[in-house]
Amino acid sequence: MDNPQILIIEDEKRVASFIRKGLEEDGFHVEVAYDGLMGKKMALSSKYDLIILDINLPQINGYEVCKEIRNHNSSIPIIMLTALGTMEDKLEGFDSGSDDYIVKPFEFKELLARVKVFLKRSGNDMLNSNILKMADLEMNIDSKTVSRAGKQIDLSAKEFQLLEFLMQHKNKVVSRAEIAEKVWEITFDTGTNIIDVYVNFLRNKIDKNFSPKLIHTNFGMGYIMKEA
Ligand code: CA
């Protein structure tokens, strides 16, 4: 399934881009509207999985936008953002049909946690699943099992962690330094070839007897997992 689509309706460009950047880093597809009118129009296109909505907006305020969206689509999760934090504001937000309320300033991780809760509730596969897939390679993060073309593959704990890291960054080149830091928790020292050694172990197990090859060397840069 495609990455979840999120619409941010927020006139403060700095706040909008801070949220957008964080969500995109987490794999979400994000679009931004900078006023209520545009936000309403985009929201009603119903291509989004979740909406983050500011209250004080030019043209139409967030409460009105929220009511309009609810008139057309009762199920899309709406998280309201505002500098106002009184109980009345909160109640008005819920009255207009929002699902949650975050008071500015907030920490990004707080918003992200709520976004994930709502998407999980609305049954988004990407977030429900602890299975990473590429071609016919499948890795189950919960049961710590890996298979390729339906055949079970035994990996050591370190090999599993390395594969998990590469799969989470699929189609992206990761440097040896990043791998060293995230998988081994060491600073990369040019004297060690531990990463290349482990990548070879993995290749022998998941790529050698299969096609297409999934782990690719990007000379001078690091490694990338991709299908072709
Ligand atoms: Ca605003």
mmCIF file with all atom_site columns, N, CA and C in Angstrom, residues 48-116:
data_model
loop_
_atom_site.group_PDB
_atom_site.id
_atom_site.type_symbol
_atom_site.label_atom_id
_atom_site.label_alt_id
_atom_site.label_comp_id
_atom_site.label_asym_id
_atom_site.label_entity_id
_atom_site.label_seq_id
_atom_site.pdbx_PDB_ins_code
_atom_site.Cartn_x
_atom_site.Cartn_y
_atom_site.Cartn_z
_atom_site.occupancy
_atom_site.B_iso_or_equiv
_atom_site.pdbx_formal_charge
_atom_site.auth_seq_id
_atom_site.auth_comp_id
_atom_site.auth_asym_id
_atom_site.auth_atom_id
_atom_site.pdbx_PDB_model_num
ATOM 1   N N  . TYR A 1 48  ? -6.784  12.226 1.181  1.00 0.00 ? 48  TYR A N  1
ATOM 2   C CA . TYR A 1 48  ? -5.907  12.191 2.347  1.00 0.00 ? 48  TYR A CA 1
ATOM 3   C C  . TYR A 1 48  ? -6.365  11.160 3.376  1.00 0.00 ? 48  TYR A C  1
ATOM 4   N N  . ASP A 1 49  ? -5.384  10.715 4.173  1.00 0.00 ? 49  ASP A N  1
ATOM 5   C CA . ASP A 1 49  ? -5.688  9.756  5.235  1.00 0.00 ? 49  ASP A CA 1
ATOM 6   C C  . ASP A 1 49  ? -5.848  10.441 6.581  1.00 0.00 ? 49  ASP A C  1
ATOM 7   N N  . LEU A 1 50  ? -5.322  11.669 6.662  1.00 0.00 ? 50  LEU A N  1
ATOM 8   C CA . LEU A 1 50  ? -5.398  12.400 7.934  1.00 0.00 ? 50  LEU A CA 1
ATOM 9   C C  . LEU A 1 50  ? -5.152  13.881 7.654  1.00 0.00 ? 50  LEU A C  1
ATOM 10  N N  . ILE A 1 51  ? -5.777  14.740 8.488  1.00 0.00 ? 51  ILE A N  1
ATOM 11  C CA . ILE A 1 51  ? -5.608  16.180 8.310  1.00 0.00 ? 51  ILE A CA 1
ATOM 12  C C  . ILE A 1 51  ? -5.127  16.814 9.607  1.00 0.00 ? 51  ILE A C  1
ATOM 13  N N  . ILE A 1 52  ? -4.103  17.658 9.476  1.00 0.00 ? 52  ILE A N  1
ATOM 14  C CA . ILE A 1 52  ? -3.625  18.446 10.613 1.00 0.00 ? 52  ILE A CA 1
ATOM 15  C C  . ILE A 1 52  ? -4.056  19.876 10.336 1.00 0.00 ? 52  ILE A C  1
ATOM 16  N N  . LEU A 1 53  ? -4.856  20.436 11.241 1.00 0.00 ? 53  LEU A N  1
ATOM 17  C CA . LEU A 1 53  ? -5.576  21.667 10.945 1.00 0.00 ? 53  LEU A CA 1
ATOM 18  C C  . LEU A 1 53  ? -5.347  22.734 12.004 1.00 0.00 ? 53  LEU A C  1
ATOM 19  N N  . ASP A 1 54  ? -4.814  23.873 11.586 1.00 0.00 ? 54  ASP A N  1
ATOM 20  C CA . ASP A 1 54  ? -4.638  25.006 12.497 1.00 0.00 ? 54  ASP A CA 1
ATOM 21  C C  . ASP A 1 54  ? -5.994  25.696 12.676 1.00 0.00 ? 54  ASP A C  1
ATOM 22  N N  . ILE A 1 55  ? -6.175  26.404 13.790 1.00 0.00 ? 55  ILE A N  1
ATOM 23  C CA . ILE A 1 55  ? -7.460  27.085 14.009 1.00 0.00 ? 55  ILE A CA 1
ATOM 24  C C  . ILE A 1 55  ? -7.463  28.505 13.454 1.00 0.00 ? 55  ILE A C  1
ATOM 25  N N  . ASN A 1 56  ? -6.451  29.298 13.810 1.00 0.00 ? 56  ASN A N  1
ATOM 26  C CA . ASN A 1 56  ? -6.409  30.672 13.316 1.00 0.00 ? 56  ASN A CA 1
ATOM 27  C C  . ASN A 1 56  ? -5.825  30.697 11.913 1.00 0.00 ? 56  ASN A C  1
ATOM 28  N N  . LEU A 1 57  ? -6.718  30.778 10.931 1.00 0.00 ? 57  LEU A N  1
ATOM 29  C CA . LEU A 1 57  ? -6.303  30.711 9.532  1.00 0.00 ? 57  LEU A CA 1
ATOM 30  C C  . LEU A 1 57  ? -6.913  31.882 8.764  1.00 0.00 ? 57  LEU A C  1
ATOM 31  N N  . PRO A 1 58  ? -6.230  32.369 7.725  1.00 0.00 ? 58  PRO A N  1
ATOM 32  C CA . PRO A 1 58  ? -6.857  33.381 6.872  1.00 0.00 ? 58  PRO A CA 1
ATOM 33  C C  . PRO A 1 58  ? -8.030  32.755 6.091  1.00 0.00 ? 58  PRO A C  1
ATOM 34  N N  . GLN A 1 59  ? -8.944  33.569 5.647  1.00 0.00 ? 59  GLN A N  1
ATOM 35  C CA . GLN A 1 59  ? -10.119 33.173 4.846  1.00 0.00 ? 59  GLN A CA 1
ATOM 36  C C  . GLN A 1 59  ? -11.204 32.460 5.650  1.00 0.00 ? 59  GLN A C  1
ATOM 37  N N  . ILE A 1 60  ? -10.956 31.245 6.039  1.00 0.00 ? 60  ILE A N  1
ATOM 38  C CA . ILE A 1 60  ? -11.946 30.520 6.848  1.00 0.00 ? 60  ILE A CA 1
ATOM 39  C C  . ILE A 1 60  ? -11.196 29.938 8.037  1.00 0.00 ? 60  ILE A C  1
ATOM 40  N N  . ASN A 1 61  ? -11.702 30.054 9.250  1.00 0.00 ? 61  ASN A N  1
ATOM 41  C CA . ASN A 1 61  ? -10.958 29.508 10.388 1.00 0.00 ? 61  ASN A CA 1
ATOM 42  C C  . ASN A 1 61  ? -11.092 27.985 10.459 1.00 0.00 ? 61  ASN A C  1
ATOM 43  N N  . GLY A 1 62  ? -10.239 27.429 11.293 1.00 0.00 ? 62  GLY A N  1
ATOM 44  C CA . GLY A 1 62  ? -10.150 25.973 11.381 1.00 0.00 ? 62  GLY A CA 1
ATOM 45  C C  . GLY A 1 62  ? -11.434 25.286 11.801 1.00 0.00 ? 62  GLY A C  1
ATOM 46  N N  . TYR A 1 63  ? -12.197 25.919 12.702 1.00 0.00 ? 63  TYR A N  1
ATOM 47  C CA . TYR A 1 63  ? -13.462 25.304 13.129 1.00 0.00 ? 63  TYR A CA 1
ATOM 48  C C  . TYR A 1 63  ? -14.404 25.126 11.928 1.00 0.00 ? 63  TYR A C  1
ATOM 49  N N  . GLU A 1 64  ? -14.472 26.207 11.110 1.00 0.00 ? 64  GLU A N  1
ATOM 50  C CA . GLU A 1 64  ? -15.371 26.154 9.939  1.00 0.00 ? 64  GLU A CA 1
ATOM 51  C C  . GLU A 1 64  ? -14.884 25.114 8.928  1.00 0.00 ? 64  GLU A C  1
ATOM 52  N N  . VAL A 1 65  ? -13.565 25.109 8.732  1.00 0.00 ? 65  VAL A N  1
ATOM 53  C CA . VAL A 1 65  ? -13.001 24.120 7.801  1.00 0.00 ? 65  VAL A CA 1
ATOM 54  C C  . VAL A 1 65  ? -13.357 22.719 8.276  1.00 0.00 ? 65  VAL A C  1
ATOM 55  N N  . CYS A 1 66  ? -13.212 22.512 9.566  1.00 0.00 ? 66  CYS A N  1
ATOM 56  C CA . CYS A 1 66  ? -13.480 21.208 10.149 1.00 0.00 ? 66  CYS A CA 1
ATOM 57  C C  . CYS A 1 66  ? -14.943 20.791 9.938  1.00 0.00 ? 66  CYS A C  1
ATOM 58  N N  . LYS A 1 67  ? -15.852 21.735 10.183 1.00 0.00 ? 67  LYS A N  1
ATOM 59  C CA . LYS A 1 67  ? -17.279 21.426 9.983  1.00 0.00 ? 67  LYS A CA 1
ATOM 60  C C  . LYS A 1 67  ? -17.571 21.057 8.530  1.00 0.00 ? 67  LYS A C  1
ATOM 61  N N  . GLU A 1 68  ? -16.973 21.826 7.625  1.00 0.00 ? 68  GLU A N  1
ATOM 62  C CA . GLU A 1 68  ? -17.174 21.552 6.192  1.00 0.00 ? 68  GLU A CA 1
ATOM 63  C C  . GLU A 1 68  ? -16.678 20.153 5.819  1.00 0.00 ? 68  GLU A C  1
ATOM 64  N N  . ILE A 1 69  ? -15.503 19.815 6.349  1.00 0.00 ? 69  ILE A N  1
ATOM 65  C CA . ILE A 1 69  ? -14.954 18.488 6.037  1.00 0.00 ? 69  ILE A CA 1
ATOM 66  C C  . ILE A 1 69  ? -15.897 17.414 6.580  1.00 0.00 ? 69  ILE A C  1
ATOM 67  N N  . ARG A 1 70  ? -16.365 17.629 7.804  1.00 0.00 ? 70  ARG A N  1
ATOM 68  C CA . ARG A 1 70  ? -17.255 16.648 8.429  1.00 0.00 ? 70  ARG A CA 1
ATOM 69  C C  . ARG A 1 70  ? -18.580 16.489 7.678  1.00 0.00 ? 70  ARG A C  1
ATOM 70  N N  . ASN A 1 71  ? -19.027 17.583 7.047  1.00 0.00 ? 71  ASN A N  1
ATOM 71  C CA . ASN A 1 71  ? -20.262 17.478 6.264  1.00 0.00 ? 71  ASN A CA 1
ATOM 72  C C  . ASN A 1 71  ? -20.114 16.517 5.089  1.00 0.00 ? 71  ASN A C  1
ATOM 73  N N  . HIS A 1 72  ? -18.877 16.363 4.655  1.00 0.00 ? 72  HIS A N  1
ATOM 74  C CA . HIS A 1 72  ? -18.637 15.520 3.479  1.00 0.00 ? 72  HIS A CA 1
ATOM 75  C C  . HIS A 1 72  ? -18.019 14.171 3.807  1.00 0.00 ? 72  HIS A C  1
ATOM 76  N N  . ASN A 1 73  ? -17.221 14.165 4.871  1.00 0.00 ? 73  ASN A N  1
ATOM 77  C CA . ASN A 1 73  ? -16.467 12.948 5.163  1.00 0.00 ? 73  ASN A CA 1
ATOM 78  C C  . ASN A 1 73  ? -16.393 12.778 6.674  1.00 0.00 ? 73  ASN A C  1
ATOM 79  N N  . SER A 1 74  ? -17.139 11.850 7.176  1.00 0.00 ? 74  SER A N  1
ATOM 80  C CA . SER A 1 74  ? -17.226 11.744 8.632  1.00 0.00 ? 74  SER A CA 1
ATOM 81  C C  . SER A 1 74  ? -16.055 10.993 9.238  1.00 0.00 ? 74  SER A C  1
ATOM 82  N N  . SER A 1 75  ? -15.308 10.276 8.443  1.00 0.00 ? 75  SER A N  1
ATOM 83  C CA . SER A 1 75  ? -14.345 9.363  9.065  1.00 0.00 ? 75  SER A CA 1
ATOM 84  C C  . SER A 1 75  ? -12.890 9.829  9.076  1.00 0.00 ? 75  SER A C  1
ATOM 85  N N  . ILE A 1 76  ? -12.521 10.804 8.264  1.00 0.00 ? 76  ILE A N  1
ATOM 86  C CA . ILE A 1 76  ? -11.104 11.157 8.210  1.00 0.00 ? 76  ILE A CA 1
ATOM 87  C C  . ILE A 1 76  ? -10.633 11.752 9.540  1.00 0.00 ? 76  ILE A C  1
ATOM 88  N N  . PRO A 1 77  ? -9.508  11.263 10.092 1.00 0.00 ? 77  PRO A N  1
ATOM 89  C CA . PRO A 1 77  ? -9.034  11.827 11.365 1.00 0.00 ? 77  PRO A CA 1
ATOM 90  C C  . PRO A 1 77  ? -8.545  13.270 11.180 1.00 0.00 ? 77  PRO A C  1
ATOM 91  N N  . ILE A 1 78  ? -8.962  14.144 12.092 1.00 0.00 ? 78  ILE A N  1
ATOM 92  C CA . ILE A 1 78  ? -8.539  15.546 12.050 1.00 0.00 ? 78  ILE A CA 1
ATOM 93  C C  . ILE A 1 78  ? -7.905  15.909 13.392 1.00 0.00 ? 78  ILE A C  1
ATOM 94  N N  . ILE A 1 79  ? -6.650  16.351 13.329 1.00 0.00 ? 79  ILE A N  1
ATOM 95  C CA . ILE A 1 79  ? -5.970  16.810 14.544 1.00 0.00 ? 79  ILE A CA 1
ATOM 96  C C  . ILE A 1 79  ? -5.860  18.320 14.456 1.00 0.00 ? 79  ILE A C  1
ATOM 97  N N  . MET A 1 80  ? -6.394  19.024 15.463 1.00 0.00 ? 80  MET A N  1
ATOM 98  C CA . MET A 1 80  ? -6.335  20.480 15.439 1.00 0.00 ? 80  MET A CA 1
ATOM 99  C C  . MET A 1 80  ? -5.100  20.981 16.162 1.00 0.00 ? 80  MET A C  1
ATOM 100 N N  . LEU A 1 81  ? -4.545  22.061 15.612 1.00 0.00 ? 81  LEU A N  1
ATOM 101 C CA . LEU A 1 81  ? -3.371  22.700 16.196 1.00 0.00 ? 81  LEU A CA 1
ATOM 102 C C  . LEU A 1 81  ? -3.757  24.107 16.563 1.00 0.00 ? 81  LEU A C  1
ATOM 103 N N  . THR A 1 82  ? -3.370  24.524 17.737 1.00 0.00 ? 82  THR A N  1
ATOM 104 C CA . THR A 1 82  ? -3.657  25.916 18.037 1.00 0.00 ? 82  THR A CA 1
ATOM 105 C C  . THR A 1 82  ? -2.825  26.474 19.159 1.00 0.00 ? 82  THR A C  1
ATOM 106 N N  . ALA A 1 83  ? -2.704  27.794 19.163 1.00 0.00 ? 83  ALA A N  1
ATOM 107 C CA . ALA A 1 83  ? -2.019  28.470 20.248 1.00 0.00 ? 83  ALA A CA 1
ATOM 108 C C  . ALA A 1 83  ? -2.980  28.660 21.415 1.00 0.00 ? 83  ALA A C  1
ATOM 109 N N  . LEU A 1 84  ? -4.259  28.521 21.136 1.00 0.00 ? 84  LEU A N  1
ATOM 110 C CA . LEU A 1 84  ? -5.254  28.694 22.186 1.00 0.00 ? 84  LEU A CA 1
ATOM 111 C C  . LEU A 1 84  ? -5.403  27.393 22.938 1.00 0.00 ? 84  LEU A C  1
ATOM 112 N N  . GLY A 1 85  ? -5.396  27.492 24.262 1.00 0.00 ? 85  GLY A N  1
ATOM 113 C CA . GLY A 1 85  ? -5.436  26.225 24.985 1.00 0.00 ? 85  GLY A CA 1
ATOM 114 C C  . GLY A 1 85  ? -6.482  26.148 26.078 1.00 0.00 ? 85  GLY A C  1
ATOM 115 N N  . THR A 1 86  ? -7.505  26.973 25.998 1.00 0.00 ? 86  THR A N  1
ATOM 116 C CA . THR A 1 86  ? -8.502  26.936 27.061 1.00 0.00 ? 86  THR A CA 1
ATOM 117 C C  . THR A 1 86  ? -9.501  25.811 26.817 1.00 0.00 ? 86  THR A C  1
ATOM 118 N N  . MET A 1 87  ? -10.214 25.467 27.853 1.00 0.00 ? 87  MET A N  1
ATOM 119 C CA . MET A 1 87  ? -11.190 24.391 27.762 1.00 0.00 ? 87  MET A CA 1
ATOM 120 C C  . MET A 1 87  ? -12.271 24.697 26.714 1.00 0.00 ? 87  MET A C  1
ATOM 121 N N  . GLU A 1 88  ? -12.694 25.979 26.635 1.00 0.00 ? 88  GLU A N  1
ATOM 122 C CA . GLU A 1 88  ? -13.728 26.318 25.643 1.00 0.00 ? 88  GLU A CA 1
ATOM 123 C C  . GLU A 1 88  ? -13.241 26.063 24.219 1.00 0.00 ? 88  GLU A C  1
ATOM 124 N N  . ASP A 1 89  ? -11.970 26.443 23.981 1.00 0.00 ? 89  ASP A N  1
ATOM 125 C CA . ASP A 1 89  ? -11.421 26.237 22.637 1.00 0.00 ? 89  ASP A CA 1
ATOM 126 C C  . ASP A 1 89  ? -11.393 24.756 22.300 1.00 0.00 ? 89  ASP A C  1
ATOM 127 N N  . LYS A 1 90  ? -10.995 23.995 23.298 1.00 0.00 ? 90  LYS A N  1
ATOM 128 C CA . LYS A 1 90  ? -10.918 22.559 23.128 1.00 0.00 ? 90  LYS A CA 1
ATOM 129 C C  . LYS A 1 90  ? -12.296 22.005 22.777 1.00 0.00 ? 90  LYS A C  1
ATOM 130 N N  . LEU A 1 91  ? -13.286 22.435 23.548 1.00 0.00 ? 91  LEU A N  1
ATOM 131 C CA . LEU A 1 91  ? -14.647 21.934 23.326 1.00 0.00 ? 91  LEU A CA 1
ATOM 132 C C  . LEU A 1 91  ? -15.172 22.362 21.965 1.00 0.00 ? 91  LEU A C  1
ATOM 133 N N  . GLU A 1 92  ? -14.867 23.614 21.589 1.00 0.00 ? 92  GLU A N  1
ATOM 134 C CA . GLU A 1 92  ? -15.333 24.076 20.286 1.00 0.00 ? 92  GLU A CA 1
ATOM 135 C C  . GLU A 1 92  ? -14.707 23.239 19.167 1.00 0.00 ? 92  GLU A C  1
ATOM 136 N N  . GLY A 1 93  ? -13.442 22.889 19.374 1.00 0.00 ? 93  GLY A N  1
ATOM 137 C CA . GLY A 1 93  ? -12.760 22.030 18.404 1.00 0.00 ? 93  GLY A CA 1
ATOM 138 C C  . GLY A 1 93  ? -13.461 20.686 18.271 1.00 0.00 ? 93  GLY A C  1
ATOM 139 N N  . PHE A 1 94  ? -13.762 20.077 19.398 1.00 0.00 ? 94  PHE A N  1
ATOM 140 C CA . PHE A 1 94  ? -14.430 18.775 19.344 1.00 0.00 ? 94  PHE A CA 1
ATOM 141 C C  . PHE A 1 94  ? -15.841 18.897 18.780 1.00 0.00 ? 94  PHE A C  1
ATOM 142 N N  . ASP A 1 95  ? -16.503 20.023 19.148 1.00 0.00 ? 95  ASP A N  1
ATOM 143 C CA . ASP A 1 95  ? -17.848 20.271 18.610 1.00 0.00 ? 95  ASP A CA 1
ATOM 144 C C  . ASP A 1 95  ? -17.845 20.370 17.097 1.00 0.00 ? 95  ASP A C  1
ATOM 145 N N  . SER A 1 96  ? -16.803 20.986 16.566 1.00 0.00 ? 96  SER A N  1
ATOM 146 C CA . SER A 1 96  ? -16.780 21.163 15.113 1.00 0.00 ? 96  SER A CA 1
ATOM 147 C C  . SER A 1 96  ? -16.367 19.874 14.416 1.00 0.00 ? 96  SER A C  1
ATOM 148 N N  . GLY A 1 97  ? -15.985 18.884 15.196 1.00 0.00 ? 97  GLY A N  1
ATOM 149 C CA . GLY A 1 97  ? -15.759 17.567 14.612 1.00 0.00 ? 97  GLY A CA 1
ATOM 150 C C  . GLY A 1 97  ? -14.318 17.093 14.564 1.00 0.00 ? 97  GLY A C  1
ATOM 151 N N  . SER A 1 98  ? -13.402 17.787 15.286 1.00 0.00 ? 98  SER A N  1
ATOM 152 C CA . SER A 1 98  ? -12.019 17.309 15.258 1.00 0.00 ? 98  SER A CA 1
ATOM 153 C C  . SER A 1 98  ? -11.886 16.112 16.199 1.00 0.00 ? 98  SER A C  1
ATOM 154 N N  . ASP A 1 99  ? -10.840 15.327 15.995 1.00 0.00 ? 99  ASP A N  1
ATOM 155 C CA . ASP A 1 99  ? -10.653 14.127 16.804 1.00 0.00 ? 99  ASP A CA 1
ATOM 156 C C  . ASP A 1 99  ? -9.673  14.341 17.937 1.00 0.00 ? 99  ASP A C  1
ATOM 157 N N  . ASP A 1 100 ? -8.808  15.326 17.742 1.00 0.00 ? 100 ASP A N  1
ATOM 158 C CA . ASP A 1 100 ? -7.778  15.557 18.750 1.00 0.00 ? 100 ASP A CA 1
ATOM 159 C C  . ASP A 1 100 ? -7.318  16.998 18.646 1.00 0.00 ? 100 ASP A C  1
ATOM 160 N N  . TYR A 1 101 ? -6.531  17.408 19.612 1.00 0.00 ? 101 TYR A N  1
ATOM 161 C CA . TYR A 1 101 ? -6.217  18.795 19.795 1.00 0.00 ? 101 TYR A CA 1
ATOM 162 C C  . TYR A 1 101 ? -4.797  18.894 20.321 1.00 0.00 ? 101 TYR A C  1
ATOM 163 N N  . ILE A 1 102 ? -3.948  19.652 19.662 1.00 0.00 ? 102 ILE A N  1
ATOM 164 C CA . ILE A 1 102 ? -2.589  19.839 20.187 1.00 0.00 ? 102 ILE A CA 1
ATOM 165 C C  . ILE A 1 102 ? -2.317  21.329 20.345 1.00 0.00 ? 102 ILE A C  1
ATOM 166 N N  . VAL A 1 103 ? -1.822  21.696 21.511 1.00 0.00 ? 103 VAL A N  1
ATOM 167 C CA . VAL A 1 103 ? -1.566  23.112 21.808 1.00 0.00 ? 103 VAL A CA 1
ATOM 168 C C  . VAL A 1 103 ? -0.124  23.460 21.457 1.00 0.00 ? 103 VAL A C  1
ATOM 169 N N  . LYS A 1 104 ? 0.027   24.556 20.703 1.00 0.00 ? 104 LYS A N  1
ATOM 170 C CA . LYS A 1 104 ? 1.365   25.046 20.353 1.00 0.00 ? 104 LYS A CA 1
ATOM 171 C C  . LYS A 1 104 ? 1.953   25.790 21.548 1.00 0.00 ? 104 LYS A C  1
ATOM 172 N N  . PRO A 1 105 ? 3.246   25.749 21.774 1.00 0.00 ? 105 PRO A N  1
ATOM 173 C CA . PRO A 1 105 ? 4.211   24.945 21.007 1.00 0.00 ? 105 PRO A CA 1
ATOM 174 C C  . PRO A 1 105 ? 4.174   23.490 21.481 1.00 0.00 ? 105 PRO A C  1
ATOM 175 N N  . PHE A 1 106 ? 4.428   22.598 20.547 1.00 0.00 ? 106 PHE A N  1
ATOM 176 C CA . PHE A 1 106 ? 4.413   21.183 20.910 1.00 0.00 ? 106 PHE A CA 1
ATOM 177 C C  . PHE A 1 106 ? 5.680   20.548 20.366 1.00 0.00 ? 106 PHE A C  1
ATOM 178 N N  . GLU A 1 107 ? 5.973   19.374 20.857 1.00 0.00 ? 107 GLU A N  1
ATOM 179 C CA . GLU A 1 107 ? 7.126   18.657 20.323 1.00 0.00 ? 107 GLU A CA 1
ATOM 180 C C  . GLU A 1 107 ? 6.661   17.780 19.179 1.00 0.00 ? 107 GLU A C  1
ATOM 181 N N  . PHE A 1 108 ? 7.489   17.707 18.150 1.00 0.00 ? 108 PHE A N  1
ATOM 182 C CA . PHE A 1 108 ? 7.091   16.948 16.976 1.00 0.00 ? 108 PHE A CA 1
ATOM 183 C C  . PHE A 1 108 ? 6.725   15.506 17.319 1.00 0.00 ? 108 PHE A C  1
ATOM 184 N N  . LYS A 1 109 ? 7.507   14.907 18.213 1.00 0.00 ? 109 LYS A N  1
ATOM 185 C CA . LYS A 1 109 ? 7.251   13.487 18.504 1.00 0.00 ? 109 LYS A CA 1
ATOM 186 C C  . LYS A 1 109 ? 5.863   13.267 19.114 1.00 0.00 ? 109 LYS A C  1
ATOM 187 N N  . GLU A 1 110 ? 5.349   14.296 19.800 1.00 0.00 ? 110 GLU A N  1
ATOM 188 C CA . GLU A 1 110 ? 4.014   14.203 20.374 1.00 0.00 ? 110 GLU A CA 1
ATOM 189 C C  . GLU A 1 110 ? 2.961   14.153 19.243 1.00 0.00 ? 110 GLU A C  1
ATOM 190 N N  . LEU A 1 111 ? 3.149   15.031 18.278 1.00 0.00 ? 111 LEU A N  1
ATOM 191 C CA . LEU A 1 111 ? 2.241   15.043 17.135 1.00 0.00 ? 111 LEU A CA 1
ATOM 192 C C  . LEU A 1 111 ? 2.345   13.728 16.357 1.00 0.00 ? 111 LEU A C  1
ATOM 193 N N  . LEU A 1 112 ? 3.569   13.287 16.131 1.00 0.00 ? 112 LEU A N  1
ATOM 194 C CA . LEU A 1 112 ? 3.785   12.057 15.372 1.00 0.00 ? 112 LEU A CA 1
ATOM 195 C C  . LEU A 1 112 ? 3.105   10.864 16.048 1.00 0.00 ? 112 LEU A C  1
ATOM 196 N N  . ALA A 1 113 ? 3.221   10.804 17.373 1.00 0.00 ? 113 ALA A N  1
ATOM 197 C CA . ALA A 1 113 ? 2.605   9.694  18.101 1.00 0.00 ? 113 ALA A CA 1
ATOM 198 C C  . ALA A 1 113 ? 1.092   9.678  17.861 1.00 0.00 ? 113 ALA A C  1
ATOM 199 N N  . ARG A 1 114 ? 0.488   10.861 17.888 1.00 0.00 ? 114 ARG A N  1
ATOM 200 C CA . ARG A 1 114 ? -0.972  10.928 17.685 1.00 0.00 ? 114 ARG A CA 1
ATOM 201 C C  . ARG A 1 114 ? -1.358  10.585 16.251 1.00 0.00 ? 114 ARG A C  1
ATOM 202 N N  . VAL A 1 115 ? -0.558  11.072 15.311 1.00 0.00 ? 115 VAL A N  1
ATOM 203 C CA . VAL A 1 115 ? -0.816  10.737 13.902 1.00 0.00 ? 115 VAL A CA 1
ATOM 204 C C  . VAL A 1 115 ? -0.831  9.217  13.748 1.00 0.00 ? 115 VAL A C  1
ATOM 205 N N  . LYS A 1 116 ? 0.148   8.571  14.355 1.00 0.00 ? 116 LYS A N  1
ATOM 206 C CA . LYS A 1 116 ? 0.249   7.113  14.207 1.00 0.00 ? 116 LYS A CA 1
ATOM 207 C C  . LYS A 1 116 ? -0.925  6.393  14.858 1.00 0.00 ? 116 LYS A C  1
#
